[in-house]
Tab-separated table of C-alpha atoms in Angstrom:
chain	number	residue	atom	x	y	z
D	1	MET	CA	35.881	44.835	39.060
D	2	ASP	CA	32.207	44.578	40.537
D	3	ASN	CA	31.495	41.074	41.420
D	4	THR	CA	27.772	41.570	41.239
D	5	MET	CA	25.820	40.497	38.189
D	6	SER	CA	22.256	41.515	37.284
D	7	GLU	CA	19.050	39.455	37.847
D	8	PRO	CA	18.683	36.905	34.923
D	9	ILE	CA	16.235	38.116	32.256
D	10	ARG	CA	13.086	35.720	31.820
D	11	THR	CA	13.124	35.059	27.919
D	12	PRO	CA	10.771	32.516	26.266
D	13	PRO	CA	12.551	29.485	25.420
D	14	PHE	CA	14.432	29.471	22.174
D	15	ALA	CA	13.893	33.323	21.931
D	16	PRO	CA	15.258	35.153	18.822
D	17	PHE	CA	18.556	36.040	20.023
D	18	GLU	CA	19.342	32.598	20.876
D	19	TRP	CA	18.663	31.630	17.480
D	20	LEU	CA	20.675	34.541	16.428
D	21	LEU	CA	23.871	33.763	18.336
D	22	SER	CA	23.771	30.372	17.604
D	23	GLY	CA	24.218	31.098	13.948
D	24	ARG	CA	27.219	33.422	14.587
D	25	TYR	CA	28.892	30.702	16.440
D	26	LEU	CA	28.204	28.545	13.536
D	27	ARG	CA	29.780	30.920	10.899
D	28	ALA	CA	33.157	30.838	12.726
D	29	ARG	CA	35.495	33.922	11.893
D	30	ARG	CA	39.196	33.436	10.520
D	31	ARG	CA	40.690	32.843	14.206
D	32	GLU	CA	38.385	30.322	15.095
D	33	GLY	CA	38.638	28.072	11.576
D	34	PHE	CA	39.944	25.208	13.470
D	35	ILE	CA	36.399	24.646	15.163
D	36	SER	CA	34.853	25.428	11.964
D	37	VAL	CA	36.618	22.674	10.494
D	38	ILE	CA	35.943	19.945	13.356
D	39	ALA	CA	31.908	21.216	12.547
D	40	GLY	CA	32.373	20.814	8.820
D	41	PHE	CA	33.798	17.093	9.434
D	42	SER	CA	30.782	16.326	11.702
D	43	PHE	CA	28.461	17.630	9.223
D	44	LEU	CA	30.026	14.937	6.899
D	45	GLY	CA	30.372	12.677	8.940
D	46	ILE	CA	26.769	12.640	10.254
D	47	MET	CA	25.501	12.805	6.111
D	48	LEU	CA	27.595	10.137	4.981
D	49	GLY	CA	26.780	7.708	8.163
D	50	VAL	CA	23.283	8.384	7.269
D	51	ALA	CA	23.487	8.128	3.429
D	52	THR	CA	25.616	5.348	3.851
D	53	LEU	CA	23.350	3.225	6.332
D	54	ILE	CA	20.259	3.608	4.096
D	55	ILE	CA	21.915	2.863	0.853
D	56	VAL	CA	23.150	-0.392	2.579
D	57	MET	CA	19.849	-1.232	4.294
D	58	ALA	CA	18.234	-0.735	1.230
D	59	VAL	CA	20.615	-2.750	-0.837
D	60	MET	CA	20.262	-5.560	1.570
D	61	ASN	CA	16.598	-5.328	1.664
D	62	GLY	CA	16.734	-5.523	-2.531
D	63	PHE	CA	19.217	-8.819	-2.185
D	64	ARG	CA	16.740	-10.371	0.125
D	65	LYS	CA	13.470	-9.824	-1.861
D	66	GLU	CA	14.815	-10.647	-5.296
D	67	LEU	CA	16.214	-13.359	-4.188
D	68	LEU	CA	12.962	-14.408	-2.497
D	69	ASP	CA	11.359	-13.577	-5.537
D	70	LYS	CA	13.598	-15.713	-7.680
D	71	ILE	CA	13.591	-18.479	-5.406
D	72	LEU	CA	10.105	-18.763	-4.460
D	73	GLY	CA	9.205	-18.094	-8.547
D	74	LEU	CA	11.074	-21.396	-9.226
D	75	ASN	CA	10.671	-23.438	-6.360
D	76	GLY	CA	7.663	-24.441	-4.532
D	77	HIS	CA	6.818	-22.691	-0.968
D	78	LEU	CA	6.194	-26.004	0.417
D	79	LEU	CA	7.724	-29.400	-0.647
D	80	VAL	CA	5.604	-32.660	-0.576
D	81	GLN	CA	7.409	-35.573	-0.416
D	82	PRO	CA	6.360	-39.427	-0.260
D	83	LEU	CA	6.770	-41.381	2.802
D	84	GLU	CA	6.954	-45.028	3.099
D	85	SER	CA	5.847	-45.931	-0.217
D	86	PRO	CA	6.590	-44.088	-3.994
D	87	MET	CA	4.256	-41.338	-5.158
D	88	THR	CA	2.324	-43.485	-7.592
D	89	ASP	CA	-1.328	-41.684	-6.731
D	90	TRP	CA	0.616	-38.040	-7.358
D	91	LYS	CA	-2.290	-36.870	-9.600
D	92	ASP	CA	-4.965	-37.477	-6.897
D	93	VAL	CA	-2.894	-35.998	-3.842
D	94	ALA	CA	-2.155	-32.781	-6.234
D	95	GLU	CA	-5.803	-32.394	-7.123
D	96	ARG	CA	-6.601	-32.753	-3.086
D	97	ILE	CA	-3.927	-30.047	-2.104
D	98	SER	CA	-4.861	-27.781	-5.255
D	99	GLN	CA	-8.450	-27.307	-3.632
D	100	VAL	CA	-7.127	-26.189	-0.175
D	101	ALA	CA	-7.862	-22.578	0.313
D	102	GLY	CA	-5.096	-20.134	-0.633
D	103	ILE	CA	-2.803	-22.574	-2.542
D	104	ARG	CA	-2.021	-21.123	-6.219
D	105	LEU	CA	-0.463	-24.465	-7.588
D	106	ALA	CA	0.334	-27.852	-6.924
D	107	ALA	CA	3.008	-28.846	-9.402
D	108	PRO	CA	4.184	-32.976	-9.479
D	109	VAL	CA	7.578	-33.001	-10.454
D	110	VAL	CA	10.398	-35.371	-11.155
D	111	ASP	CA	13.956	-34.001	-10.473
D	112	GLY	CA	17.254	-35.522	-11.693
D	113	GLN	CA	20.717	-34.688	-12.673
D	114	ALA	CA	22.282	-35.145	-15.905
D	115	LEU	CA	25.161	-33.768	-18.172
D	116	GLY	CA	24.047	-31.475	-21.056
D	117	SER	CA	26.405	-31.254	-23.771
D	118	SER	CA	26.461	-29.737	-27.600
D	119	ALA	CA	28.984	-29.311	-30.311
D	120	PHE	CA	30.532	-26.632	-28.202
D	121	GLY	CA	30.669	-28.011	-25.122
D	122	ALA	CA	29.035	-29.590	-21.740
D	123	SER	CA	27.795	-28.656	-18.264
D	124	GLY	CA	26.057	-30.198	-15.580
D	125	VAL	CA	22.522	-29.662	-15.400
D	126	PHE	CA	19.344	-30.052	-13.416
D	127	VAL	CA	16.613	-31.747	-14.909
D	128	ARG	CA	13.171	-30.982	-13.761
D	129	GLY	CA	10.295	-32.561	-15.187
D	130	ILE	CA	6.955	-31.118	-14.708
D	131	ARG	CA	3.789	-31.042	-17.053
D	132	ALA	CA	3.230	-28.499	-19.192
D	133	ASP	CA	0.234	-26.894	-17.481
D	134	ASP	CA	1.896	-25.986	-14.519
D	135	LEU	CA	4.795	-24.779	-16.351
D	136	ASN	CA	2.800	-22.321	-17.965
D	137	ASN	CA	1.409	-21.643	-14.613
D	138	LEU	CA	4.722	-20.571	-13.634
D	139	THR	CA	5.093	-16.915	-14.358
D	140	SER	CA	9.196	-16.488	-13.685
D	141	ILE	CA	9.166	-18.878	-16.730
D	142	ALA	CA	6.463	-18.331	-18.499
D	143	LYS	CA	6.852	-14.288	-18.341
D	144	ASN	CA	10.565	-14.526	-18.855
D	145	ILE	CA	10.763	-16.539	-22.260
D	146	LYS	CA	13.685	-15.128	-24.210
D	147	GLN	CA	13.874	-17.758	-27.554
D	148	GLY	CA	11.149	-19.736	-28.597
D	149	THR	CA	7.914	-20.595	-26.907
D	150	LEU	CA	6.318	-23.204	-24.632
D	151	GLU	CA	3.414	-24.343	-27.328
D	152	GLY	CA	5.762	-27.390	-28.452
D	153	PHE	CA	6.684	-28.123	-24.871
D	154	ASP	CA	4.446	-31.191	-24.110
D	155	ASP	CA	5.489	-32.940	-27.317
D	156	GLY	CA	7.699	-35.302	-25.198
D	157	GLN	CA	10.992	-34.323	-26.952
D	158	ALA	CA	11.285	-30.678	-26.459
D	159	VAL	CA	13.267	-28.971	-23.498
D	160	ALA	CA	13.190	-25.223	-22.005
D	161	ILE	CA	16.697	-24.063	-20.563
D	162	GLY	CA	17.919	-21.421	-19.039
D	163	ARG	CA	19.717	-18.123	-20.689
D	164	ARG	CA	23.173	-18.574	-19.154
D	165	LEU	CA	23.287	-22.359	-20.413
D	166	ALA	CA	22.244	-21.660	-23.817
D	167	ASP	CA	25.111	-18.856	-24.167
D	168	GLN	CA	27.400	-21.701	-22.751
D	169	LEU	CA	26.741	-24.219	-25.106
D	170	SER	CA	26.163	-21.856	-27.850
D	171	LEU	CA	22.459	-23.357	-28.214
D	172	HIS	CA	19.353	-21.275	-29.335
D	173	ALA	CA	15.728	-22.278	-29.588
D	174	GLY	CA	15.300	-25.022	-32.453
D	175	ASP	CA	18.911	-26.211	-31.408
D	176	ASN	CA	19.141	-30.080	-29.989
D	177	ILE	CA	20.719	-30.574	-26.363
D	178	THR	CA	21.952	-33.921	-25.305
D	179	LEU	CA	21.337	-35.197	-21.915
D	180	VAL	CA	23.465	-38.086	-20.325
D	181	ALA	CA	22.246	-39.411	-17.051
D	182	PRO	CA	24.503	-42.035	-15.174
D	183	ARG	CA	21.784	-44.355	-14.240
D	184	GLY	CA	19.801	-45.837	-18.021
D	185	ALA	CA	19.141	-48.898	-19.159
D	186	VAL	CA	20.277	-52.217	-17.215
D	187	THR	CA	22.243	-54.940	-19.545
D	188	PRO	CA	24.017	-58.314	-18.639
D	189	MET	CA	27.019	-56.078	-18.850
D	190	GLY	CA	25.657	-53.342	-15.981
D	191	THR	CA	24.168	-50.127	-16.116
D	192	THR	CA	24.848	-48.201	-18.987
D	193	PRO	CA	24.446	-44.480	-19.117
D	194	ARG	CA	21.589	-42.663	-20.786
D	195	ILE	CA	22.132	-40.165	-23.948
D	196	LYS	CA	19.540	-38.868	-25.607
D	197	PRO	CA	18.924	-35.432	-27.613
D	198	TYR	CA	15.878	-33.170	-26.956
D	199	ARG	CA	15.315	-30.277	-29.274
D	200	VAL	CA	15.427	-26.789	-26.986
D	201	ALA	CA	12.267	-25.316	-27.214
D	202	ALA	CA	12.136	-22.381	-25.113
D	203	VAL	CA	15.194	-20.494	-23.714
D	204	PHE	CA	14.296	-18.621	-20.581
D	205	GLU	CA	15.990	-16.200	-18.430
D	206	ILE	CA	14.589	-15.322	-14.923
D	207	GLY	CA	17.644	-13.082	-13.661
D	208	MET	CA	19.435	-15.414	-11.501
D	209	SER	CA	22.540	-16.910	-12.381
D	210	GLU	CA	22.405	-20.245	-10.483
D	211	TYR	CA	18.935	-21.165	-11.989
D	212	ASP	CA	19.693	-19.508	-15.671
D	213	SER	CA	22.926	-21.642	-15.790
D	214	SER	CA	21.598	-25.102	-14.626
D	215	PHE	CA	17.839	-25.939	-15.075
D	216	VAL	CA	16.326	-28.062	-17.805
D	217	PHE	CA	12.588	-28.489	-17.561
D	218	MET	CA	11.415	-31.401	-19.536
D	219	PRO	CA	7.728	-32.869	-20.013
D	220	LEU	CA	6.792	-34.717	-16.706
D	221	PRO	CA	6.128	-38.145	-18.697
D	222	GLU	CA	9.358	-37.965	-20.567
D	223	ALA	CA	11.128	-37.331	-17.268
D	224	GLN	CA	9.398	-40.292	-15.632
D	225	ALA	CA	10.759	-42.349	-18.406
D	226	TYR	CA	14.121	-40.701	-18.717
D	227	PHE	CA	15.152	-41.164	-14.933
D	228	ASN	CA	13.501	-44.706	-14.476
D	229	ARG	CA	10.486	-43.498	-12.266
D	230	ASN	CA	7.781	-46.360	-12.145
D	231	SER	CA	4.713	-43.916	-12.884
D	232	ASP	CA	5.809	-42.091	-9.940
D	233	VAL	CA	7.269	-38.707	-8.951
D	234	THR	CA	9.911	-36.938	-6.685
D	235	SER	CA	7.618	-34.569	-5.169
D	236	ILE	CA	5.039	-32.211	-5.156
D	237	GLU	CA	6.002	-28.247	-5.645
D	238	VAL	CA	3.021	-26.143	-3.729
D	239	PHE	CA	2.981	-22.515	-4.685
D	240	THR	CA	0.715	-20.641	-2.093
D	241	THR	CA	-0.463	-17.081	-2.084
D	242	ASN	CA	1.182	-16.032	0.679
D	243	PRO	CA	4.585	-17.738	1.609
D	244	ASP	CA	4.781	-15.765	5.232
D	245	ARG	CA	1.813	-17.666	6.104
D	246	ILE	CA	3.315	-21.089	5.601
D	247	ASP	CA	2.639	-22.841	8.699
D	248	VAL	CA	-1.227	-21.789	8.503
D	249	PHE	CA	-0.801	-23.987	5.040
D	250	ARG	CA	1.552	-26.896	6.275
D	251	LYS	CA	-1.528	-28.573	8.299
D	252	ALA	CA	-3.768	-27.979	5.442
D	253	VAL	CA	-1.647	-29.584	3.030
D	254	THR	CA	-1.009	-32.356	5.373
D	255	GLU	CA	-5.079	-33.299	5.728
D	256	ALA	CA	-5.382	-32.557	2.088
D	257	ALA	CA	-2.598	-34.883	0.957
D	258	GLY	CA	-4.633	-38.227	2.509
D	259	ARG	CA	-1.474	-40.106	2.679
D	260	PRO	CA	1.778	-40.055	4.912
D	261	VAL	CA	4.180	-36.869	3.339
D	262	PHE	CA	7.144	-35.125	4.564
D	263	LEU	CA	6.948	-31.440	4.305
D	264	VAL	CA	9.974	-28.979	3.820
D	265	ASP	CA	8.604	-25.234	3.466
D	266	TRP	CA	11.027	-22.433	1.973
D	267	ARG	CA	12.459	-21.401	4.928
D	268	GLN	CA	13.978	-24.577	5.616
D	269	ARG	CA	15.139	-25.260	2.534
D	270	ASN	CA	16.989	-21.938	1.992
D	271	SER	CA	17.862	-21.351	6.368
D	272	THR	CA	21.341	-21.461	5.766
D	273	PHE	CA	20.896	-18.885	2.943
D	274	PHE	CA	18.812	-16.299	4.217
D	275	ASN	CA	20.010	-16.575	7.988
D	276	ALA	CA	23.545	-15.756	6.533
D	277	LEU	CA	21.794	-12.938	4.687
D	278	GLN	CA	20.068	-11.626	7.914
D	279	VAL	CA	23.698	-11.822	10.361
D	280	GLU	CA	25.443	-9.616	7.262
D	281	ARG	CA	22.482	-7.052	7.584
D	282	ASN	CA	22.861	-6.838	11.157
D	283	VAL	CA	26.565	-6.370	11.162
D	284	MET	CA	26.619	-4.434	8.498
D	285	PHE	CA	24.274	-1.939	10.173
D	286	LEU	CA	26.385	-1.857	13.691
D	287	ILE	CA	29.496	-1.302	11.769
D	288	LEU	CA	28.194	1.715	9.863
D	289	THR	CA	26.295	3.234	13.096
D	290	LEU	CA	29.671	3.667	14.167
D	291	ILE	CA	30.422	6.195	11.489
D	292	ILE	CA	27.300	8.517	12.902
D	293	LEU	CA	28.806	8.057	16.552
D	294	VAL	CA	31.794	9.156	15.353
D	295	ALA	CA	30.348	12.061	13.932
D	296	ALA	CA	28.371	12.461	17.001
D	297	LEU	CA	32.075	12.940	19.063
D	298	ASN	CA	32.866	15.201	16.971
D	299	ILE	CA	30.018	17.761	17.819
D	300	ILE	CA	30.918	17.114	21.386
D	301	SER	CA	34.827	18.237	20.608
D	302	GLY	CA	33.865	21.249	18.670
D	303	LEU	CA	31.337	22.564	21.136
D	304	ILE	CA	33.317	21.775	24.248
D	305	MET	CA	36.302	23.929	22.101
D	306	LEU	CA	33.868	26.620	21.107
D	307	VAL	CA	32.532	26.774	24.774
D	308	LYS	CA	36.181	27.254	25.658
D	309	ASP	CA	36.495	29.863	22.939
D	310	LYS	CA	33.856	31.855	23.642
D	311	GLY	CA	33.999	31.792	27.654
D	312	SER	CA	34.332	35.689	27.895
D	313	ASP	CA	30.665	35.929	25.618
D	314	ILE	CA	29.392	33.495	27.765
D	315	ALA	CA	30.373	35.808	31.142
D	316	ILE	CA	29.654	39.119	29.400
D	317	LEU	CA	26.034	37.827	28.382
D	318	ARG	CA	25.299	36.353	31.678
D	319	THR	CA	26.581	39.695	33.357
D	320	MET	CA	23.686	41.599	31.015
D	321	GLY	CA	21.316	39.241	32.430
D	322	ALA	CA	21.128	36.213	30.501
D	323	SER	CA	19.889	32.908	32.156
D	324	GLN	CA	22.042	29.858	32.411
D	325	GLY	CA	19.122	27.884	30.387
D	326	SER	CA	19.025	30.680	27.558
D	327	ILE	CA	22.940	29.725	27.108
D	328	MET	CA	22.485	26.367	27.199
D	329	ARG	CA	19.981	26.860	24.405
D	330	VAL	CA	22.483	28.626	22.420
D	331	PHE	CA	24.957	26.083	22.229
D	332	LEU	CA	22.237	23.334	21.804
D	333	ILE	CA	21.028	24.784	18.728
D	334	THR	CA	24.486	25.254	17.739
D	335	GLY	CA	25.249	21.380	18.123
D	336	ALA	CA	21.534	20.131	16.832
D	337	ALA	CA	21.983	22.477	13.565
D	338	ILE	CA	24.650	20.465	12.552
D	339	GLY	CA	22.990	17.201	13.706
D	340	VAL	CA	19.674	17.947	11.676
D	341	VAL	CA	21.079	19.717	8.777
D	342	GLY	CA	23.755	16.612	8.325
D	343	THR	CA	20.971	13.861	8.758
D	344	ILE	CA	18.329	15.542	5.954
D	345	ALA	CA	21.484	15.815	3.857
D	346	GLY	CA	22.717	12.245	4.149
D	347	PHE	CA	18.752	11.336	4.141
D	348	VAL	CA	18.458	13.367	0.544
D	349	VAL	CA	21.806	11.803	-0.627
D	350	GLY	CA	20.979	8.124	0.348
D	351	MET	CA	17.414	8.297	-1.285
D	352	LEU	CA	18.917	9.594	-4.261
D	353	VAL	CA	21.393	6.833	-4.876
D	354	CYS	CA	19.096	4.298	-4.019
D	355	LEU	CA	16.560	5.700	-6.545
D	356	ASN	CA	19.249	5.584	-9.011
D	357	ILE	CA	21.287	2.804	-7.640
D	358	GLU	CA	21.592	0.440	-11.141
D	359	SER	CA	22.636	3.696	-13.179
D	360	ILE	CA	25.075	4.256	-10.949
D	361	ARG	CA	26.627	0.888	-11.308
D	362	GLN	CA	26.368	0.682	-14.540
D	363	PHE	CA	27.879	3.980	-14.766
D	364	LEU	CA	30.756	3.014	-12.433
D	365	SER	CA	31.312	-0.136	-14.248
D	366	TRP	CA	31.977	2.000	-17.571
D	367	LEU	CA	34.123	4.543	-15.842
D	368	THR	CA	36.563	1.767	-14.330
D	369	ASN	CA	35.960	-1.103	-17.605
D	370	THR	CA	35.028	-3.658	-14.726
D	371	GLU	CA	32.472	-5.673	-13.421
D	372	LEU	CA	31.390	-4.292	-10.436
D	373	PHE	CA	28.400	-6.612	-9.606
D	374	SER	CA	29.320	-10.119	-11.128
D	375	PRO	CA	26.163	-12.211	-11.453
D	376	GLU	CA	27.914	-15.559	-11.201
D	377	LEU	CA	29.021	-14.221	-7.504
D	378	TYR	CA	25.978	-12.303	-6.313
D	379	PHE	CA	23.242	-14.573	-8.194
D	380	LEU	CA	21.630	-11.405	-9.661
D	381	SER	CA	21.874	-9.899	-12.961
D	382	ARG	CA	21.291	-6.050	-11.470
D	383	LEU	CA	21.961	-4.275	-8.412
D	384	PRO	CA	18.727	-4.262	-6.378
D	385	ALA	CA	17.406	-1.739	-3.829
D	386	GLU	CA	14.330	-1.579	-1.989
D	387	ILE	CA	13.557	1.317	0.468
D	388	ASP	CA	12.055	0.192	3.803
D	389	ALA	CA	10.220	3.131	5.363
D	390	GLY	CA	10.332	2.011	8.731
D	391	GLU	CA	14.334	1.183	8.880
D	392	THR	CA	15.001	4.437	7.099
D	393	THR	CA	12.980	6.634	9.663
D	394	ALA	CA	14.516	4.466	12.415
D	395	VAL	CA	18.109	5.452	10.977
D	396	VAL	CA	16.953	9.326	10.638
D	397	VAL	CA	15.530	9.175	14.338
D	398	MET	CA	19.129	7.529	15.590
D	399	ALA	CA	21.225	10.216	13.726
D	400	LEU	CA	18.877	12.927	15.084
D	401	THR	CA	18.661	11.548	18.693
D	402	LEU	CA	22.846	11.000	18.598
D	403	SER	CA	23.115	14.234	17.404
D	404	PHE	CA	20.759	15.685	20.716
D	405	LEU	CA	22.210	13.556	22.689
D	406	ALA	CA	26.351	14.718	21.840
D	407	THR	CA	25.259	18.427	22.560
D	408	LEU	CA	23.705	18.111	26.499
D	409	TYR	CA	27.298	18.096	27.981
D	410	PRO	CA	29.126	20.905	26.399
D	411	SER	CA	25.676	23.182	26.555
D	412	TRP	CA	25.672	22.431	30.135
D	413	ARG	CA	29.435	23.346	30.720
D	414	ALA	CA	28.475	26.500	29.169
D	415	ALA	CA	25.544	27.370	31.200
D	416	ARG	CA	27.508	26.266	34.623
D	417	LEU	CA	30.476	28.790	33.356
D	418	ASP	CA	31.303	31.004	36.398
D	419	PRO	CA	31.129	34.574	34.534
D	420	VAL	CA	33.548	35.972	37.391
D	421	GLU	CA	36.036	33.429	36.753
D	422	ALA	CA	35.831	33.253	32.907
D	423	LEU	CA	36.706	37.241	32.913
D	424	ARG	CA	38.995	37.390	35.376
D	425	TYR	CA	41.447	35.007	33.249
D	426	GLU	CA	40.968	36.851	29.998
């Protein structure tokens, strides 16, 4: 056999014949079925990896956003607590704080724990005394009234309770709930519990089970009397227009208070909870990235086997004048096509699932006859999904990058293949 080889023909990069050959190699014949199976698994791996990453990141973002909205919708972004002496001047302090630019609401509150009971059961509750106007300005409560109304809330004998607490005690708007506080009137025989019935003026549901099953709102003057407060308040809940700029508001609120106060912002109050969410989110991202990595390794193994199987074809192409660059590009296109199509398919599947995730959850719950998303366990009454454009783009770019990198070594090996040696052992 003649060992001479014609000079490589100079062709423009990604010439039509390179795409044609890549397409033929992707459509493997029967005797090359095993290589086709590997390519199929690589495609499925990348598609599932990308889709799963997009879905998990969206659900984690949805969890954080929903929980943040629920928590900050009920609790202030800044908690102002008194130092040195009880806050008996709470009216003036709240008025001064409310004048600060960017402060939406400064609500004095009295907090305490009690036992809520009815003829059908009892449950521990968290009682919050608040002014009627401030409660009406809490949109998470005022806009989620399921029964009754807040109009009669300020008569001193009415309360607003959560939907789950009402269901647990079999109460409706207009019924009475009995609150029992451990520290009531002081008598010669000691401190006796305070037991008092209240009319349920309204039943609210904000969608977070922990709050809907435990919170009871009471008029501020009544809460002061009920918990033996001497005309003072526990704290002032401050709501801002932008909780992410809380550090800017801390200094302004401290100056506006005009008295020694201790400030706790929403990040400090919920640091453990949100840090746990962030750690879980990062770990899930790393674990699910391994799916894409395994799929990329499948592309490498599939291309290496394809190069070995097509050794004679490569040798013939080289003797006909194909350059090393052309051979390399043929296999680059072959491997990259699997990664690109798999990534696009995964992106489409992930977006479709995210946009319909609550409907999918309800269907699966109906199909399996089980509660897949327990509100008592996950705090929320629906499965949230918040698609972040930046994160989704990062997932797609990462999958495409890994797919392209996976094709480099097999393509380089194909380009370096000696045509004389390849034909000799055919």
